[in-house]
Amino acid sequence: MKRYRNGEIWDFENEMSVNGDGGEVILGLDGGTTSTVCICMPIMPFSLNLLPDPLPVLARAVAGCSNHNSVGETAARETLEEVMAEALSKSGSNRFSVKAVCLAVSGVNHPTDQERILNWLRDIFPSHVKLFVQNDAVAALASGTLGKLHGCVLIAGTGTISYGFTEDGREARAAGAGPILGDLG
C-alpha cells in the first residue's frame, strides 16, 4: 500500500469521497518493540455506565516495531503510518473522517519524543484532528482504571517499565529507559 505524507492522499483514498463513507472515527494505537496495533472505532457518546460491551471496532491492523529507540525514527514512522492506513482502509474511512488519534508508544520517554511524533502526525492528518501521544504505560494504566490516572502499572514484555500517578497528579517511573540503558525496573 503506497502512502504519502504532507497532505497528499493515500492510494485507497482515491477510491472514496473526500469525507469518507464510514462516518466520524477515532484511531487508537498501541505501539511497542514487538508489534504495533491500530484500531478504528466510531465516535459514540461517552458514558461510563452506557459503554457497549464489547466496544464497536470497525477495523484492526497489526504491524511490527514502532519504538523509535529500537528501529530508528524512519522505520517507526513507516510502521505507524502503515497500521493507520490499513485500519482506515479496512473500515471504509479516510483521514478526513478521523476526529482523534491516540498513540500509546513505547519509547516516548520525554516531551521531545512526544513533540517529534505530534509534528509528524500534523503532516499526515487534517488540522481538525485531535492528536495525543503518550508512553504506552500511561495508556495501560488508563485502560485499567477507566481513564482515572491514579495508581501504578507494570509492563513486563519485550521491555519493562513501571509507571504510577498519585491522586494529586504527581508521577513516577522506573525503567523504560530503552535498549541502551537497559530495563532494570
PDB file of C-alpha atoms in Angstrom:
ATOM      1  CA  MET A   1       0.000   0.000   0.000  1.00  0.00           C
ATOM      2  CA  LYS A   2       1.673   3.182  -1.178  1.00  0.00           C
ATOM      3  CA  ARG A   3       1.398   6.091   1.259  1.00  0.00           C
ATOM      4  CA  TYR A   4       2.176   9.795   1.066  1.00  0.00           C
ATOM      5  CA  ARG A   5       2.948  12.444   3.633  1.00  0.00           C
ATOM      6  CA  ASN A   6       2.297  16.178   3.823  1.00  0.00           C
ATOM      7  CA  GLY A   7      -1.370  16.146   2.934  1.00  0.00           C
ATOM      8  CA  GLU A   8      -1.181  14.036  -0.209  1.00  0.00           C
ATOM      9  CA  ILE A   9      -3.702  11.218  -0.480  1.00  0.00           C
ATOM     10  CA  TRP A  10      -3.069   7.568   0.296  1.00  0.00           C
ATOM     11  CA  ASP A  11      -3.838   5.171  -2.571  1.00  0.00           C
ATOM     12  CA  PHE A  12      -7.036   3.750  -1.075  1.00  0.00           C
ATOM     13  CA  GLU A  13      -8.382   7.278  -0.550  1.00  0.00           C
ATOM     14  CA  ASN A  14      -8.565   7.743  -4.341  1.00  0.00           C
ATOM     15  CA  GLU A  15     -11.489   5.323  -4.367  1.00  0.00           C
ATOM     16  CA  MET A  16     -13.690   7.140  -1.824  1.00  0.00           C
ATOM     17  CA  SER A  17     -15.239  10.544  -1.286  1.00  0.00           C
ATOM     18  CA  VAL A  18     -13.215  13.250   0.429  1.00  0.00           C
ATOM     19  CA  ASN A  19     -15.210  12.859   3.644  1.00  0.00           C
ATOM     20  CA  GLY A  20     -15.067   9.055   3.595  1.00  0.00           C
ATOM     21  CA  ASP A  21     -18.050   6.755   3.803  1.00  0.00           C
ATOM     22  CA  GLY A  22     -17.624   5.397   7.320  1.00  0.00           C
ATOM     23  CA  GLY A  23     -18.693   8.377   9.474  1.00  0.00           C
ATOM     24  CA  GLU A  24     -16.554  10.005  12.140  1.00  0.00           C
ATOM     25  CA  VAL A  25     -13.898   7.749  13.683  1.00  0.00           C
ATOM     26  CA  ILE A  26     -11.037   7.691  16.151  1.00  0.00           C
ATOM     27  CA  LEU A  27      -7.781   5.778  15.834  1.00  0.00           C
ATOM     28  CA  GLY A  28      -6.125   4.169  18.830  1.00  0.00           C
ATOM     29  CA  LEU A  29      -2.606   2.751  18.568  1.00  0.00           C
ATOM     30  CA  ASP A  30      -0.602   0.585  20.946  1.00  0.00           C
ATOM     31  CA  GLY A  31       2.962   0.675  19.694  1.00  0.00           C
ATOM     32  CA  GLY A  32       5.694  -1.452  21.135  1.00  0.00           C
ATOM     33  CA  THR A  33       9.011  -3.045  20.391  1.00  0.00           C
ATOM     34  CA  THR A  34       7.452  -6.323  19.291  1.00  0.00           C
ATOM     35  CA  SER A  35       4.312  -5.180  17.499  1.00  0.00           C
ATOM     36  CA  THR A  36       2.012  -2.243  16.821  1.00  0.00           C
ATOM     37  CA  VAL A  37      -1.781  -2.489  16.803  1.00  0.00           C
ATOM     38  CA  CYS A  38      -4.195   0.143  15.484  1.00  0.00           C
ATOM     39  CA  ILE A  39      -7.948   0.050  15.896  1.00  0.00           C
ATOM     40  CA  CYS A  40     -10.514   2.269  14.209  1.00  0.00           C
ATOM     41  CA  MET A  41     -13.694   2.942  16.203  1.00  0.00           C
ATOM     42  CA  PRO A  42     -16.770   5.036  15.509  1.00  0.00           C
ATOM     43  CA  ILE A  43     -17.362   8.192  17.523  1.00  0.00           C
ATOM     44  CA  MET A  44     -20.007   7.474  20.156  1.00  0.00           C
ATOM     45  CA  PRO A  45     -21.399   9.239  23.205  1.00  0.00           C
ATOM     46  CA  PHE A  46     -19.266   8.590  26.282  1.00  0.00           C
ATOM     47  CA  SER A  47     -20.803   7.404  29.494  1.00  0.00           C
ATOM     48  CA  LEU A  48     -19.134   5.018  31.928  1.00  0.00           C
ATOM     49  CA  ASN A  49     -22.500   3.400  32.578  1.00  0.00           C
ATOM     50  CA  LEU A  50     -23.561   3.001  28.957  1.00  0.00           C
ATOM     51  CA  LEU A  51     -20.477   1.803  27.078  1.00  0.00           C
ATOM     52  CA  PRO A  52     -21.287  -1.172  24.861  1.00  0.00           C
ATOM     53  CA  ASP A  53     -19.507  -4.426  25.663  1.00  0.00           C
ATOM     54  CA  PRO A  54     -17.654  -5.236  23.548  1.00  0.00           C
ATOM     55  CA  LEU A  55     -16.792  -1.809  22.165  1.00  0.00           C
ATOM     56  CA  PRO A  56     -17.500  -1.496  18.423  1.00  0.00           C
ATOM     57  CA  VAL A  57     -14.253  -1.870  16.487  1.00  0.00           C
ATOM     58  CA  LEU A  58     -14.609  -1.103  12.784  1.00  0.00           C
ATOM     59  CA  ALA A  59     -11.146  -2.370  11.856  1.00  0.00           C
ATOM     60  CA  ARG A  60      -7.888  -3.618  13.348  1.00  0.00           C
ATOM     61  CA  ALA A  61      -4.408  -3.617  11.809  1.00  0.00           C
ATOM     62  CA  VAL A  62      -1.127  -5.066  13.104  1.00  0.00           C
ATOM     63  CA  ALA A  63       2.474  -4.368  12.104  1.00  0.00           C
ATOM     64  CA  GLY A  64       5.962  -4.608  13.598  1.00  0.00           C
ATOM     65  CA  CYS A  65       8.014  -2.416  15.924  1.00  0.00           C
ATOM     66  CA  SER A  66       7.212   1.288  16.299  1.00  0.00           C
ATOM     67  CA  ASN A  67       9.650   2.117  19.113  1.00  0.00           C
ATOM     68  CA  HIS A  68      11.999   4.701  17.583  1.00  0.00           C
ATOM     69  CA  ASN A  69      14.722   3.750  20.075  1.00  0.00           C
ATOM     70  CA  SER A  70      14.828   0.219  18.655  1.00  0.00           C
ATOM     71  CA  VAL A  71      14.356   0.668  14.890  1.00  0.00           C
ATOM     72  CA  GLY A  72      15.050   4.354  14.278  1.00  0.00           C
ATOM     73  CA  GLU A  73      12.661   7.184  13.577  1.00  0.00           C
ATOM     74  CA  THR A  74      12.102   6.468   9.879  1.00  0.00           C
ATOM     75  CA  ALA A  75      11.156   2.816  10.391  1.00  0.00           C
ATOM     76  CA  ALA A  76       8.958   3.689  13.390  1.00  0.00           C
ATOM     77  CA  ARG A  77       7.101   6.324  11.346  1.00  0.00           C
ATOM     78  CA  GLU A  78       6.568   3.887   8.488  1.00  0.00           C
ATOM     79  CA  THR A  79       5.141   1.272  10.845  1.00  0.00           C
ATOM     80  CA  LEU A  80       2.757   3.740  12.483  1.00  0.00           C
ATOM     81  CA  GLU A  81       1.642   5.087   9.115  1.00  0.00           C
ATOM     82  CA  GLU A  82       1.165   1.553   7.765  1.00  0.00           C
ATOM     83  CA  VAL A  83      -1.177   0.449  10.575  1.00  0.00           C
ATOM     84  CA  MET A  84      -3.186   3.672  10.465  1.00  0.00           C
ATOM     85  CA  ALA A  85      -3.648   3.465   6.691  1.00  0.00           C
ATOM     86  CA  GLU A  86      -4.601  -0.212   6.873  1.00  0.00           C
ATOM     87  CA  ALA A  87      -7.134   0.323   9.686  1.00  0.00           C
ATOM     88  CA  LEU A  88      -8.719   3.249   7.853  1.00  0.00           C
ATOM     89  CA  SER A  89      -8.853   1.329   4.585  1.00  0.00           C
ATOM     90  CA  LYS A  90     -10.443  -1.730   6.217  1.00  0.00           C
ATOM     91  CA  SER A  91     -13.047   0.455   7.950  1.00  0.00           C
ATOM     92  CA  GLY A  92     -14.041   2.288   4.781  1.00  0.00           C
ATOM     93  CA  SER A  93     -12.834   5.577   6.272  1.00  0.00           C
ATOM     94  CA  ASN A  94     -10.074   8.001   5.400  1.00  0.00           C
ATOM     95  CA  ARG A  95      -8.060  10.661   7.197  1.00  0.00           C
ATOM     96  CA  PHE A  96     -10.802  13.272   6.747  1.00  0.00           C
ATOM     97  CA  SER A  97     -13.178  11.054   8.783  1.00  0.00           C
ATOM     98  CA  VAL A  98     -10.756  10.950  11.724  1.00  0.00           C
ATOM     99  CA  LYS A  99     -11.594  13.174  14.692  1.00  0.00           C
ATOM    100  CA  ALA A 100      -8.843  11.999  17.058  1.00  0.00           C
ATOM    101  CA  VAL A 101      -5.690   9.876  17.063  1.00  0.00           C
ATOM    102  CA  CYS A 102      -4.254   8.496  20.292  1.00  0.00           C
ATOM    103  CA  LEU A 103      -0.817   6.897  20.143  1.00  0.00           C
ATOM    104  CA  ALA A 104       0.479   4.951  23.123  1.00  0.00           C
ATOM    105  CA  VAL A 105       4.019   4.103  22.084  1.00  0.00           C
ATOM    106  CA  SER A 106       6.936   2.586  23.944  1.00  0.00           C
ATOM    107  CA  GLY A 107       9.998   4.797  23.715  1.00  0.00           C
ATOM    108  CA  VAL A 108       8.074   8.048  24.261  1.00  0.00           C
ATOM    109  CA  ASN A 109      10.132   8.961  27.286  1.00  0.00           C
ATOM    110  CA  HIS A 110      10.488  12.725  27.072  1.00  0.00           C
ATOM    111  CA  PRO A 111       8.430  15.722  25.894  1.00  0.00           C
ATOM    112  CA  THR A 112      10.753  15.999  22.872  1.00  0.00           C
ATOM    113  CA  ASP A 113       9.700  12.465  21.840  1.00  0.00           C
ATOM    114  CA  GLN A 114       6.049  13.490  22.085  1.00  0.00           C
ATOM    115  CA  GLU A 115       6.574  16.693  20.115  1.00  0.00           C
ATOM    116  CA  ARG A 116       8.507  14.930  17.353  1.00  0.00           C
ATOM    117  CA  ILE A 117       5.687  12.401  16.860  1.00  0.00           C
ATOM    118  CA  LEU A 118       2.988  15.093  17.103  1.00  0.00           C
ATOM    119  CA  ASN A 119       4.739  17.128  14.388  1.00  0.00           C
ATOM    120  CA  TRP A 120       4.861  14.089  12.141  1.00  0.00           C
ATOM    121  CA  LEU A 121       1.143  13.373  12.739  1.00  0.00           C
ATOM    122  CA  ARG A 122       0.306  17.019  11.929  1.00  0.00           C
ATOM    123  CA  ASP A 123       1.869  16.424   8.495  1.00  0.00           C
ATOM    124  CA  ILE A 124      -0.427  13.439   7.898  1.00  0.00           C
ATOM    125  CA  PHE A 125      -3.813  14.449   9.303  1.00  0.00           C
ATOM    126  CA  PRO A 126      -6.039  17.470   8.629  1.00  0.00           C
ATOM    127  CA  SER A 127      -5.836  20.287  11.178  1.00  0.00           C
ATOM    128  CA  HIS A 128      -9.213  19.423  12.801  1.00  0.00           C
ATOM    129  CA  VAL A 129      -7.880  16.079  14.118  1.00  0.00           C
ATOM    130  CA  LYS A 130      -7.042  15.997  17.845  1.00  0.00           C
ATOM    131  CA  LEU A 131      -3.715  14.268  18.454  1.00  0.00           C
ATOM    132  CA  PHE A 132      -2.499  12.590  21.639  1.00  0.00           C
ATOM    133  CA  VAL A 133       0.865  10.885  22.182  1.00  0.00           C
ATOM    134  CA  GLN A 134       1.901   9.121  25.396  1.00  0.00           C
ATOM    135  CA  ASN A 135       4.159   6.345  26.577  1.00  0.00           C
ATOM    136  CA  ASP A 136       2.345   3.004  26.335  1.00  0.00           C
ATOM    137  CA  ALA A 137       2.488   2.633  30.135  1.00  0.00           C
ATOM    138  CA  VAL A 138       0.185   5.650  30.565  1.00  0.00           C
ATOM    139  CA  ALA A 139      -2.398   4.057  28.260  1.00  0.00           C
ATOM    140  CA  ALA A 140      -2.084   0.727  30.068  1.00  0.00           C
ATOM    141  CA  LEU A 141      -2.781   2.437  33.390  1.00  0.00           C
ATOM    142  CA  ALA A 142      -5.717   4.407  31.950  1.00  0.00           C
ATOM    143  CA  SER A 143      -7.237   1.244  30.470  1.00  0.00           C
ATOM    144  CA  GLY A 144      -7.153  -0.473  33.853  1.00  0.00           C
ATOM    145  CA  THR A 145      -8.598   2.484  35.746  1.00  0.00           C
ATOM    146  CA  LEU A 146     -11.235   3.602  33.219  1.00  0.00           C
ATOM    147  CA  GLY A 147      -9.290   6.767  32.477  1.00  0.00           C
ATOM    148  CA  LYS A 148      -8.538   7.786  36.054  1.00  0.00           C
ATOM    149  CA  LEU A 149      -4.774   8.256  36.116  1.00  0.00           C
ATOM    150  CA  HIS A 150      -4.308   7.235  39.726  1.00  0.00           C
ATOM    151  CA  GLY A 151      -2.365   4.101  40.595  1.00  0.00           C
ATOM    152  CA  CYS A 152       0.525   2.067  39.228  1.00  0.00           C
ATOM    153  CA  VAL A 153       1.113  -0.122  36.212  1.00  0.00           C
ATOM    154  CA  LEU A 154       3.881  -2.604  35.477  1.00  0.00           C
ATOM    155  CA  ILE A 155       4.627  -3.703  31.929  1.00  0.00           C
ATOM    156  CA  ALA A 156       6.899  -6.701  31.508  1.00  0.00           C
ATOM    157  CA  GLY A 157       7.009  -7.518  27.815  1.00  0.00           C
ATOM    158  CA  THR A 158       9.834  -7.062  25.342  1.00  0.00           C
ATOM    159  CA  GLY A 159      10.853  -4.211  27.641  1.00  0.00           C
ATOM    160  CA  THR A 160       9.823  -3.324  31.178  1.00  0.00           C
ATOM    161  CA  ILE A 161       8.505  -0.174  32.797  1.00  0.00           C
ATOM    162  CA  SER A 162       6.696   0.720  35.992  1.00  0.00           C
ATOM    163  CA  TYR A 163       4.659   3.919  35.928  1.00  0.00           C
ATOM    164  CA  GLY A 164       2.469   5.500  38.581  1.00  0.00           C
ATOM    165  CA  PHE A 165       0.380   8.584  39.331  1.00  0.00           C
ATOM    166  CA  THR A 166      -0.782   9.934  42.677  1.00  0.00           C
ATOM    167  CA  GLU A 167      -4.257  11.429  43.130  1.00  0.00           C
ATOM    168  CA  ASP A 168      -2.777  14.935  43.004  1.00  0.00           C
ATOM    169  CA  GLY A 169      -1.132  14.254  39.612  1.00  0.00           C
ATOM    170  CA  ARG A 170       2.463  13.553  40.590  1.00  0.00           C
ATOM    171  CA  GLU A 171       4.053  10.810  38.537  1.00  0.00           C
ATOM    172  CA  ALA A 172       6.993   8.443  38.863  1.00  0.00           C
ATOM    173  CA  ARG A 173       8.520   5.771  36.681  1.00  0.00           C
ATOM    174  CA  ALA A 174      11.223   3.150  36.781  1.00  0.00           C
ATOM    175  CA  ALA A 175      12.957   1.594  33.786  1.00  0.00           C
ATOM    176  CA  GLY A 176      11.576   2.212  30.330  1.00  0.00           C
ATOM    177  CA  ALA A 177      14.894   3.853  29.513  1.00  0.00           C
ATOM    178  CA  GLY A 178      15.381   1.981  26.252  1.00  0.00           C
ATOM    179  CA  PRO A 179      17.855  -0.559  24.951  1.00  0.00           C
ATOM    180  CA  ILE A 180      20.999   1.439  25.715  1.00  0.00           C
ATOM    181  CA  LEU A 181      20.400   1.773  29.469  1.00  0.00           C
ATOM    182  CA  GLY A 182      18.530  -1.490  29.871  1.00  0.00           C
ATOM    183  CA  ASP A 183      15.385  -2.471  31.695  1.00  0.00           C
ATOM    184  CA  LEU A 184      16.324  -2.615  35.363  1.00  0.00           C
ATOM    185  CA  GLY A 185      12.819  -1.724  36.652  1.00  0.00           C
TER     186      GLY A 185
END
